[in-house]
XYZ file of N, CA and C in Angstrom:
654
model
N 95.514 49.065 70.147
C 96.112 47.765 70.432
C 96.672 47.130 69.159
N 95.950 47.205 67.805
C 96.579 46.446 66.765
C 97.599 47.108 66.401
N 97.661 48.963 66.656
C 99.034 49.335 66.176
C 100.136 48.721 66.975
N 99.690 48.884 67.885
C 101.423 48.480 69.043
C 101.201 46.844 68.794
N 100.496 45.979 68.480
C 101.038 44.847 68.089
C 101.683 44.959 66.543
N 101.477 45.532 65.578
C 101.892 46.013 64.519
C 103.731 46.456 64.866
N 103.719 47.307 65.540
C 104.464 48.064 65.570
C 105.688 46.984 66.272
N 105.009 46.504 67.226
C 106.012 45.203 67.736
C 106.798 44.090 66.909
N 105.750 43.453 65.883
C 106.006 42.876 64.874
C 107.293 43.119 63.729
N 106.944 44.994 63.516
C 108.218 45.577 62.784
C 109.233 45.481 63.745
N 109.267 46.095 64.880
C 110.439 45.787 65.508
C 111.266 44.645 65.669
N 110.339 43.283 65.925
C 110.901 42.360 65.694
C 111.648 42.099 64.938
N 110.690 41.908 63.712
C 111.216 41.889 62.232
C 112.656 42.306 62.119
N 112.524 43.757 61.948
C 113.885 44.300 61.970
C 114.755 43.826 62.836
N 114.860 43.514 64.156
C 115.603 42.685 64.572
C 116.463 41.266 64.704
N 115.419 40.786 63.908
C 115.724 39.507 63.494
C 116.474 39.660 62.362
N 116.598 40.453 61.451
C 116.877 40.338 60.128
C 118.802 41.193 60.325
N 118.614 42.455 61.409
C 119.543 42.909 61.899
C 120.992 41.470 62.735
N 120.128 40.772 63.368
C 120.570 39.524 63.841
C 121.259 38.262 63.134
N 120.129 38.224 61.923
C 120.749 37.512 61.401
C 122.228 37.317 60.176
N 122.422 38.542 60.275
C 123.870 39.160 59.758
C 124.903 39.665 60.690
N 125.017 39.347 61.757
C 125.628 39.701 62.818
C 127.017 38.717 62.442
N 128.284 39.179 62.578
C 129.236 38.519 62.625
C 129.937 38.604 64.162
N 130.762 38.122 64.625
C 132.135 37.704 65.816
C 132.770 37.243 65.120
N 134.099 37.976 65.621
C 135.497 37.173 65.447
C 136.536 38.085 65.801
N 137.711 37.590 65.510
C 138.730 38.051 66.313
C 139.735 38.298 65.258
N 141.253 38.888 65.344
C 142.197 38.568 64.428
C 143.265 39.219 65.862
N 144.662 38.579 65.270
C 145.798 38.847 65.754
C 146.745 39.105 65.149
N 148.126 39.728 65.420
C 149.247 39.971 64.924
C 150.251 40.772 65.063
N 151.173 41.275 64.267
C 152.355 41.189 64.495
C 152.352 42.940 64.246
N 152.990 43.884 64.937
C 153.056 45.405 64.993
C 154.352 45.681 64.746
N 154.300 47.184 64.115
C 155.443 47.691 64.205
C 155.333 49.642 64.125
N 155.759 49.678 65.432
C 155.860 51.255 65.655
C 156.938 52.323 65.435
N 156.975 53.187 65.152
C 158.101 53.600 64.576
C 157.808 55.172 65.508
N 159.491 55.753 65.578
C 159.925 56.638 66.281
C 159.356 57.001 67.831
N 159.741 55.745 68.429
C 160.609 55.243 68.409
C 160.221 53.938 67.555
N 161.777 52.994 67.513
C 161.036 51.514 66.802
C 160.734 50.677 67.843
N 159.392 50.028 67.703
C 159.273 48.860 68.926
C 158.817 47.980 67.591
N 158.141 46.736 68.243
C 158.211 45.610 67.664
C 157.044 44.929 68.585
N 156.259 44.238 68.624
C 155.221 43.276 69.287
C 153.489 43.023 68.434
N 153.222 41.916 69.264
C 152.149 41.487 68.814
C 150.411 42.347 69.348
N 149.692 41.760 68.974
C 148.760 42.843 69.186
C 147.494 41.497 68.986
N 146.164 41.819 69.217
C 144.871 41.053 69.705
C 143.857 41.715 69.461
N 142.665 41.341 69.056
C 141.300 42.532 68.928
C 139.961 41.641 68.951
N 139.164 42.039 69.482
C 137.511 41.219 69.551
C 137.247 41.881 68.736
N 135.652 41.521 68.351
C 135.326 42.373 67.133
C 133.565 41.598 66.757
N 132.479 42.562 66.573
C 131.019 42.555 66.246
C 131.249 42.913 64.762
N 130.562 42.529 63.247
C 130.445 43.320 62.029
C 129.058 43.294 62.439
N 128.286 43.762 61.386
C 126.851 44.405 60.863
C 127.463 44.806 59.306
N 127.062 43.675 58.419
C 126.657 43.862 57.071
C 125.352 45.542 56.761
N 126.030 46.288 55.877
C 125.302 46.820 55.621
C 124.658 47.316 53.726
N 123.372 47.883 53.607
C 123.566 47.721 52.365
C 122.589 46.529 51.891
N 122.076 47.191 50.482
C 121.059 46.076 49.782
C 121.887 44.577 49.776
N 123.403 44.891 49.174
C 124.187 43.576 48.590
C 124.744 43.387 49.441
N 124.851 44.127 50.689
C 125.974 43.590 52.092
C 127.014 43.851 51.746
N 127.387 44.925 50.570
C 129.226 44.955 50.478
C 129.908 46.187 50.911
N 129.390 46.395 52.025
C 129.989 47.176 53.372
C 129.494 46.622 54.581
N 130.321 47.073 55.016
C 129.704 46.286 57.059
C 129.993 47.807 58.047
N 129.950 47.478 59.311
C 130.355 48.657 60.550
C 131.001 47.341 61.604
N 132.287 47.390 61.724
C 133.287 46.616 61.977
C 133.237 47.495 64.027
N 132.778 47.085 65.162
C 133.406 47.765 66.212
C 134.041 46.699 66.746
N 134.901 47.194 67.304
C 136.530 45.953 67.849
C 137.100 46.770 69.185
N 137.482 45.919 70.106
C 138.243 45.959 71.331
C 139.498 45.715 71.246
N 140.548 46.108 70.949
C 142.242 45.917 70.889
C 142.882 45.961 71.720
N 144.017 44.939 71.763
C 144.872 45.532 72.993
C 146.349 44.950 72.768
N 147.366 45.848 72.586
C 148.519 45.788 71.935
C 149.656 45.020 72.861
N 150.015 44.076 73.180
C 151.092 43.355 73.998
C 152.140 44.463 74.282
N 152.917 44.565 75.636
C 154.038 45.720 75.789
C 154.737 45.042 75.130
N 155.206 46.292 74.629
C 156.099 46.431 73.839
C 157.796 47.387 74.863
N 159.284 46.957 74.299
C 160.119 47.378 75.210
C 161.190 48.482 74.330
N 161.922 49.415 74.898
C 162.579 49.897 74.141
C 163.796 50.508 74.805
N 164.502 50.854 74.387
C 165.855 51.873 75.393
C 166.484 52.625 74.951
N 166.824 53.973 75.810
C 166.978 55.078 75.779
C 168.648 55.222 76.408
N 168.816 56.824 75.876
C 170.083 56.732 76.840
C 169.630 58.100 77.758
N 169.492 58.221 78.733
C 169.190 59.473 79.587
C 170.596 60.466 80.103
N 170.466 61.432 80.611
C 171.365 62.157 80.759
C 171.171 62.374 82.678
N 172.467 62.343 83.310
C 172.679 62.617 84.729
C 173.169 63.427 85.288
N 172.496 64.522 85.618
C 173.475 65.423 86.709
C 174.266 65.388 87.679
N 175.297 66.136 87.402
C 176.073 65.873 88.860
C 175.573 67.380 89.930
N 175.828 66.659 90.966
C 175.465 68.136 91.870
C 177.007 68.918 91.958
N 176.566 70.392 92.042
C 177.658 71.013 92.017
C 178.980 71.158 92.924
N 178.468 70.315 94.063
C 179.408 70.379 95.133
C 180.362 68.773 95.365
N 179.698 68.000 93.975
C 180.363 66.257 93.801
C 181.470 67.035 93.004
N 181.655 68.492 92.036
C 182.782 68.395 91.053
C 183.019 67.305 90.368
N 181.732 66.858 89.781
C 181.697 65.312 88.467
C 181.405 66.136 87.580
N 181.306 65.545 86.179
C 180.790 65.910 85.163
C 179.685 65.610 84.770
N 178.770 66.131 84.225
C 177.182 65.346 83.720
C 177.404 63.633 83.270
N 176.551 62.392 83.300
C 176.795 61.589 82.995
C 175.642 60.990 82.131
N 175.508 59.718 81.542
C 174.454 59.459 80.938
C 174.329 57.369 81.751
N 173.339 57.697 81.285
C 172.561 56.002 81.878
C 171.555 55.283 81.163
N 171.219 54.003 81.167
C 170.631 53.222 80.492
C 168.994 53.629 81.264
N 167.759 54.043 80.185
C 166.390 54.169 80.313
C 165.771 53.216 79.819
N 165.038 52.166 80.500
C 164.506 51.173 79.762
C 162.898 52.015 79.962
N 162.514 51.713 79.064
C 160.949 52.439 78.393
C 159.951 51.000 78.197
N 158.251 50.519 78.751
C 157.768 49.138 78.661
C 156.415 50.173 78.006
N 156.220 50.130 76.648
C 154.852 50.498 76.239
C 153.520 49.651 76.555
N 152.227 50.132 76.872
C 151.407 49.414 76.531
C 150.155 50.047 75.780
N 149.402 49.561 75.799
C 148.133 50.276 74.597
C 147.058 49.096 74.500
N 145.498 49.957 74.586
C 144.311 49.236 74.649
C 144.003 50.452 74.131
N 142.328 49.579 73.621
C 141.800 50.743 73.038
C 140.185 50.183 72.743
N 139.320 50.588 71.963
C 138.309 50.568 71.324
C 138.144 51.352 69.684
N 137.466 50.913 68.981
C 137.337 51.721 67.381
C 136.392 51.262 66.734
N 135.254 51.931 66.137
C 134.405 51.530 64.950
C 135.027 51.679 63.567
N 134.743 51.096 63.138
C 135.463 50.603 61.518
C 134.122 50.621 60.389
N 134.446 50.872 59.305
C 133.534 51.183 58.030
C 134.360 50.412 56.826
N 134.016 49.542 56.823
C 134.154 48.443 55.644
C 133.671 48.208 54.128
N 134.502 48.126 53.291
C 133.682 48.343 52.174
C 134.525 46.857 51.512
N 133.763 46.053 50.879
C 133.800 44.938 50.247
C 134.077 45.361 48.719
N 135.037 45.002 47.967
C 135.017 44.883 46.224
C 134.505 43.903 45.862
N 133.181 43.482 46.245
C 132.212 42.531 45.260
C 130.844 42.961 45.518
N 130.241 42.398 44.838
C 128.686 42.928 44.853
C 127.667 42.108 45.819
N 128.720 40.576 46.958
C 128.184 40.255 47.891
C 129.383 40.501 48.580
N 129.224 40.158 50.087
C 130.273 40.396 50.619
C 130.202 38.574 51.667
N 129.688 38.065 51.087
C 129.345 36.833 51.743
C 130.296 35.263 50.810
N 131.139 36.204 50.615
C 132.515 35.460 49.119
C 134.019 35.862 49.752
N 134.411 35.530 49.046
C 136.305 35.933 48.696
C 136.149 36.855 48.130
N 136.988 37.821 48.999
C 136.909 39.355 48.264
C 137.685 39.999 48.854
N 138.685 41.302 47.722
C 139.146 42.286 48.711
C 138.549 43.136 49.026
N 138.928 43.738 50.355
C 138.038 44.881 51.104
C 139.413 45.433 51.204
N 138.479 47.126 51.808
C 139.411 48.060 52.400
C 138.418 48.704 54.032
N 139.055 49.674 54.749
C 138.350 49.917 55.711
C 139.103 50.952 56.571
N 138.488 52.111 56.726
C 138.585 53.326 57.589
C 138.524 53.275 59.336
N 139.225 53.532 60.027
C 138.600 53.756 61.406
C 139.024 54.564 62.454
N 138.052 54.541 63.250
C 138.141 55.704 64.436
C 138.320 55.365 65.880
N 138.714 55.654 66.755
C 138.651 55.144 68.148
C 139.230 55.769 69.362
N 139.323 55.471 70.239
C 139.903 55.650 71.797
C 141.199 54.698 72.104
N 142.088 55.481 72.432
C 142.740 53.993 72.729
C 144.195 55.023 74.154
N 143.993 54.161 75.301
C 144.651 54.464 76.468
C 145.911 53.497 76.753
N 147.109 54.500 76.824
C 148.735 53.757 76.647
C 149.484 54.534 77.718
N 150.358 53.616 78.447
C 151.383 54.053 79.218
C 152.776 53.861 79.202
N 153.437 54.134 79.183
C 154.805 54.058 79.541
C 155.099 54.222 80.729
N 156.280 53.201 80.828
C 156.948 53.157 82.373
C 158.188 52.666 82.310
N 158.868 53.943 83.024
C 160.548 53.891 82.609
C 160.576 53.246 83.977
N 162.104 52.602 83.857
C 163.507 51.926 84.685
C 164.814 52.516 84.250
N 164.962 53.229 85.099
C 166.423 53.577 85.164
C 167.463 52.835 85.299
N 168.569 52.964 84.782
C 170.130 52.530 85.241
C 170.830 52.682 86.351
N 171.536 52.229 87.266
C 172.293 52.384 88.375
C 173.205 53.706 87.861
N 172.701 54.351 89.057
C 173.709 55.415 89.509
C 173.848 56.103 91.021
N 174.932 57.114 91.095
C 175.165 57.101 92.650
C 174.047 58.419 92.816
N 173.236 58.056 93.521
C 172.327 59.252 93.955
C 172.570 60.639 94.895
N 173.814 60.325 95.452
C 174.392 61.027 96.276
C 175.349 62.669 95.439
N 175.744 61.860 94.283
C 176.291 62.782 93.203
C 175.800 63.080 92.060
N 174.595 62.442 91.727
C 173.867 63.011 90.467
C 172.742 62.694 90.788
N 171.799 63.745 90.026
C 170.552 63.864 89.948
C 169.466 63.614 88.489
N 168.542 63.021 88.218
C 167.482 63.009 87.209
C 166.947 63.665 86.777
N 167.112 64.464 85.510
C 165.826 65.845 85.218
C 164.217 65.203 85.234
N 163.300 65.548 84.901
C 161.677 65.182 85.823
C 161.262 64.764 84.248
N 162.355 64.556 83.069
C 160.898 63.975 81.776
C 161.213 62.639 82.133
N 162.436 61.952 82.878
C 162.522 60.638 82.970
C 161.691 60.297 84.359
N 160.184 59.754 83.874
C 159.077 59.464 84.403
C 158.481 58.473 83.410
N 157.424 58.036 84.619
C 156.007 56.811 84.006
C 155.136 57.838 83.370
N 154.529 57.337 81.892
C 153.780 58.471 81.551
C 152.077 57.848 81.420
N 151.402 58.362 81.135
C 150.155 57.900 80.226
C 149.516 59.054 79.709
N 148.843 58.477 78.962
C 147.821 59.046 77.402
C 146.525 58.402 77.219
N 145.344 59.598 77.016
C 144.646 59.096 76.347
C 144.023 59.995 75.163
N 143.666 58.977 74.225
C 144.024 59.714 72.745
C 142.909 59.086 71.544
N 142.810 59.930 70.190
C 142.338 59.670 69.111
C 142.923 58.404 68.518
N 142.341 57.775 68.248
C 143.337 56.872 67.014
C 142.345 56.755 65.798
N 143.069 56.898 64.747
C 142.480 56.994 63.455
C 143.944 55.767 62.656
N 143.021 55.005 61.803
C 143.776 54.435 60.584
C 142.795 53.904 59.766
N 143.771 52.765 58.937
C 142.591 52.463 57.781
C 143.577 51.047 57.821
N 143.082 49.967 56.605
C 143.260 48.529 56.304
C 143.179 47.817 54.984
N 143.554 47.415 54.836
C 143.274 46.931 53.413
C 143.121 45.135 53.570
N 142.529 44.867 53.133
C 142.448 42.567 53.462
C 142.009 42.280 52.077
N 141.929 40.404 52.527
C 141.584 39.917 51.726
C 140.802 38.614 52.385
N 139.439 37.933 52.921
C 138.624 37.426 52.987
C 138.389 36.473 51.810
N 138.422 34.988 52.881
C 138.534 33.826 52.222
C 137.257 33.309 52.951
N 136.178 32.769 51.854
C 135.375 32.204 52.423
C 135.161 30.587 52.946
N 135.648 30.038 53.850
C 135.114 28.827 54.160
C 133.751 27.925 54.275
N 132.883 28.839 53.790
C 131.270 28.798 53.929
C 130.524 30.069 53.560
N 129.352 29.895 53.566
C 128.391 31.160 53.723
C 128.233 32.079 54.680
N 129.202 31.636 56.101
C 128.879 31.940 57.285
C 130.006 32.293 58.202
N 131.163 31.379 57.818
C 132.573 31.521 58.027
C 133.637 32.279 56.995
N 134.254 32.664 57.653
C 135.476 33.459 56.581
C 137.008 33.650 57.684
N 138.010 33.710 57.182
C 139.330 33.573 57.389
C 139.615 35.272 56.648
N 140.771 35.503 57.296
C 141.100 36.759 56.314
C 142.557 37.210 57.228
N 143.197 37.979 56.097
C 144.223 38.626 56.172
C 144.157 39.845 56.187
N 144.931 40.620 56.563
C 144.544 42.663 56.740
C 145.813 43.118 56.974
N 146.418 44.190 56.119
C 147.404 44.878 56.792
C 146.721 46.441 57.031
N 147.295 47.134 58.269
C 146.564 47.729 58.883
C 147.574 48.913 59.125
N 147.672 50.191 58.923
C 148.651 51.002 59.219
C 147.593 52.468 59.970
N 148.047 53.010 60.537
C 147.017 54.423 61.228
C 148.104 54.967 62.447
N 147.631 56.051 62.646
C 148.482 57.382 63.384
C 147.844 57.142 64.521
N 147.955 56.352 65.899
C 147.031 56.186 66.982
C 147.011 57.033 67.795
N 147.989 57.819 68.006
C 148.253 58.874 69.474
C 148.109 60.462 68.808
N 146.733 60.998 68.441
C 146.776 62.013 68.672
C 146.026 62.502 70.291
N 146.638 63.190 71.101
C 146.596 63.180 72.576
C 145.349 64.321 72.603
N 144.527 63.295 73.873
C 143.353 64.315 74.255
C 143.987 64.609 75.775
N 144.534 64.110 76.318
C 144.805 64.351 77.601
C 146.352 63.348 77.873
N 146.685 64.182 79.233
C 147.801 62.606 79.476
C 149.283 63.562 79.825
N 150.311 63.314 79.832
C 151.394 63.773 80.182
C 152.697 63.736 78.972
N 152.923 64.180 78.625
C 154.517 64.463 77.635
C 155.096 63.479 78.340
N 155.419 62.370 77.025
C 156.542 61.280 77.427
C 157.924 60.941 76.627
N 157.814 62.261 75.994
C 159.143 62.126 75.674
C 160.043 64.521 75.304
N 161.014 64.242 75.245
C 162.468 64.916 75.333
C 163.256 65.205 74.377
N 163.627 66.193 74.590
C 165.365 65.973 73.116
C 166.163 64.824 73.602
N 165.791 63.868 74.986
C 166.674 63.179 74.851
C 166.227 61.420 75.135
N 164.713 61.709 75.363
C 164.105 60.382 75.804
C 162.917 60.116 74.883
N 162.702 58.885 73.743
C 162.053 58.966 72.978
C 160.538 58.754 73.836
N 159.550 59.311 73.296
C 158.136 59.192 73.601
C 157.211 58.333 72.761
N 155.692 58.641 73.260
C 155.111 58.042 72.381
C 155.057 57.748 71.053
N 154.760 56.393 70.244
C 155.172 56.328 68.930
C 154.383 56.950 68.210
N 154.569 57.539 67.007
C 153.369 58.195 66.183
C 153.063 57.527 64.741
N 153.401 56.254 64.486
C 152.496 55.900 63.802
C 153.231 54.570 63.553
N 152.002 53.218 63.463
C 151.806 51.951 63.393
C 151.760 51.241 62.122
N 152.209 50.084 61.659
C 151.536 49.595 60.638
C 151.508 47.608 61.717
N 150.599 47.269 60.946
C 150.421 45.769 61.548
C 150.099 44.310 60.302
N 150.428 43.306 60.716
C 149.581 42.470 59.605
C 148.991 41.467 60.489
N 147.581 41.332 60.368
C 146.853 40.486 60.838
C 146.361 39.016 60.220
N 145.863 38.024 61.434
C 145.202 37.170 60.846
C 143.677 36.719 61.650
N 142.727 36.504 60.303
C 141.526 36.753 61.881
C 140.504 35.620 61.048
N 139.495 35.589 61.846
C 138.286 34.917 61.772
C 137.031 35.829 62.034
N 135.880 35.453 61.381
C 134.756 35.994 61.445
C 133.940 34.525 61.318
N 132.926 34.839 62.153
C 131.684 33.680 61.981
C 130.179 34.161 62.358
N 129.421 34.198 61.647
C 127.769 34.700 61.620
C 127.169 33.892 62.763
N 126.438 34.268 63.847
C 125.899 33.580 64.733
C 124.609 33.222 64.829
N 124.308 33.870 63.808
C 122.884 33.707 63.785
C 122.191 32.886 62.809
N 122.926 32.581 61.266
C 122.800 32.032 60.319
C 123.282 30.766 60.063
């Protein structure tokens, strides 16, 4: 009986102490994807855990989710052989979207991390995106669509990293800036969404954020 009250006690302990370094917060901002180019804003929740004698690393996990983003293509149209047309081309409008999840590994350049300081930071994650084309008017009777101009989805690796800078408003509060660049779509599953003639998924991001963190426990 005194061990398992013992033993309860450590658990506590450790919990409380785990607790009381617990951060929330959020950041938002502005994206940019390339090949194809899109352009939009982007959103993320987010738990830290200080880790470390001096706290100048944390384990950052965050929920993201990237606003659609729009883009356009030019597609190519068949004629059937018995219209005697020539092949034609048409306007592909392309609407990205993207969510995801990622744990993050944070490392602070000071010897607290409970200050103004720059950090940098590695990360890993899941993150599920679709595309969904709209075609251009054409006569259906005389041309036809080859089958890559389709709705696609993916789900995939995402790996990047960050670099910030954390402004402290308190012991407990902090403000911060981050620019954020990483390769999100390496594909575990999902469908080919792009062609020699219809651009596909983008292969790599950079972003600049603005966020908040606040300790809930302290």
């Amino acid at each position: 009986m005194k061990k398992t009250l013992q033993l309860i006690c450590i658990i506590f302990l450790s919990t409380q102490t785990i607790h009381a370094q617990l951060f929330v917060g959020a950041k938002g901002g502005y994206n940019r994807y390339f090949e194809p180019g899109m352009n939009g804003g982007n959103i993320a929740l987010f738990t830290e855990v200080p880790l470390g004698e001096y706290y100048n690393s944390s384990v950052r996990a965050s929920i993201f989710y990237d606003f659609p983003m729009k883009y356009e293509d030019v597609g190519t149209i068949y004629a059937y052989p018995d219209s005697y047309l020539f092949d034609d081309h048409v306007p592909v409008y392309s609407k990205y979207q993207n969510a995801g999840i990622s744990v993050e590994y944070m490392h602070y350049f000071s010897e607290d991390a409970f200050e103004s300081t720059l950090y940098a930071g590695g990360k890993v994650g899941f993150s599920y995106s679709t595309i969904k084309r709209t075609i251009g008017d054409f006569n259906t009777s005389d041309y036809y669509l080859n089958d890559y101009v389709k709705d696609n989805k993916q789900f995939s690796v995402y790996l990047g990293v960050c670099l910030g800078y954390q402004f402290a408003l308190s012991h407990n509060s902090f403000l911060f800036i981050e620019f954020n660049t990483g390769f999100p779509f390496l594909q575990l599953n999902g469908s080919d969404a792009g062609s020699s003639s219809i651009s596909g998924y983008p292969i790599i991001m950079v972003a600049g954020n603005i966020g908040f963190k606040q300790s809930i426990f302290n």
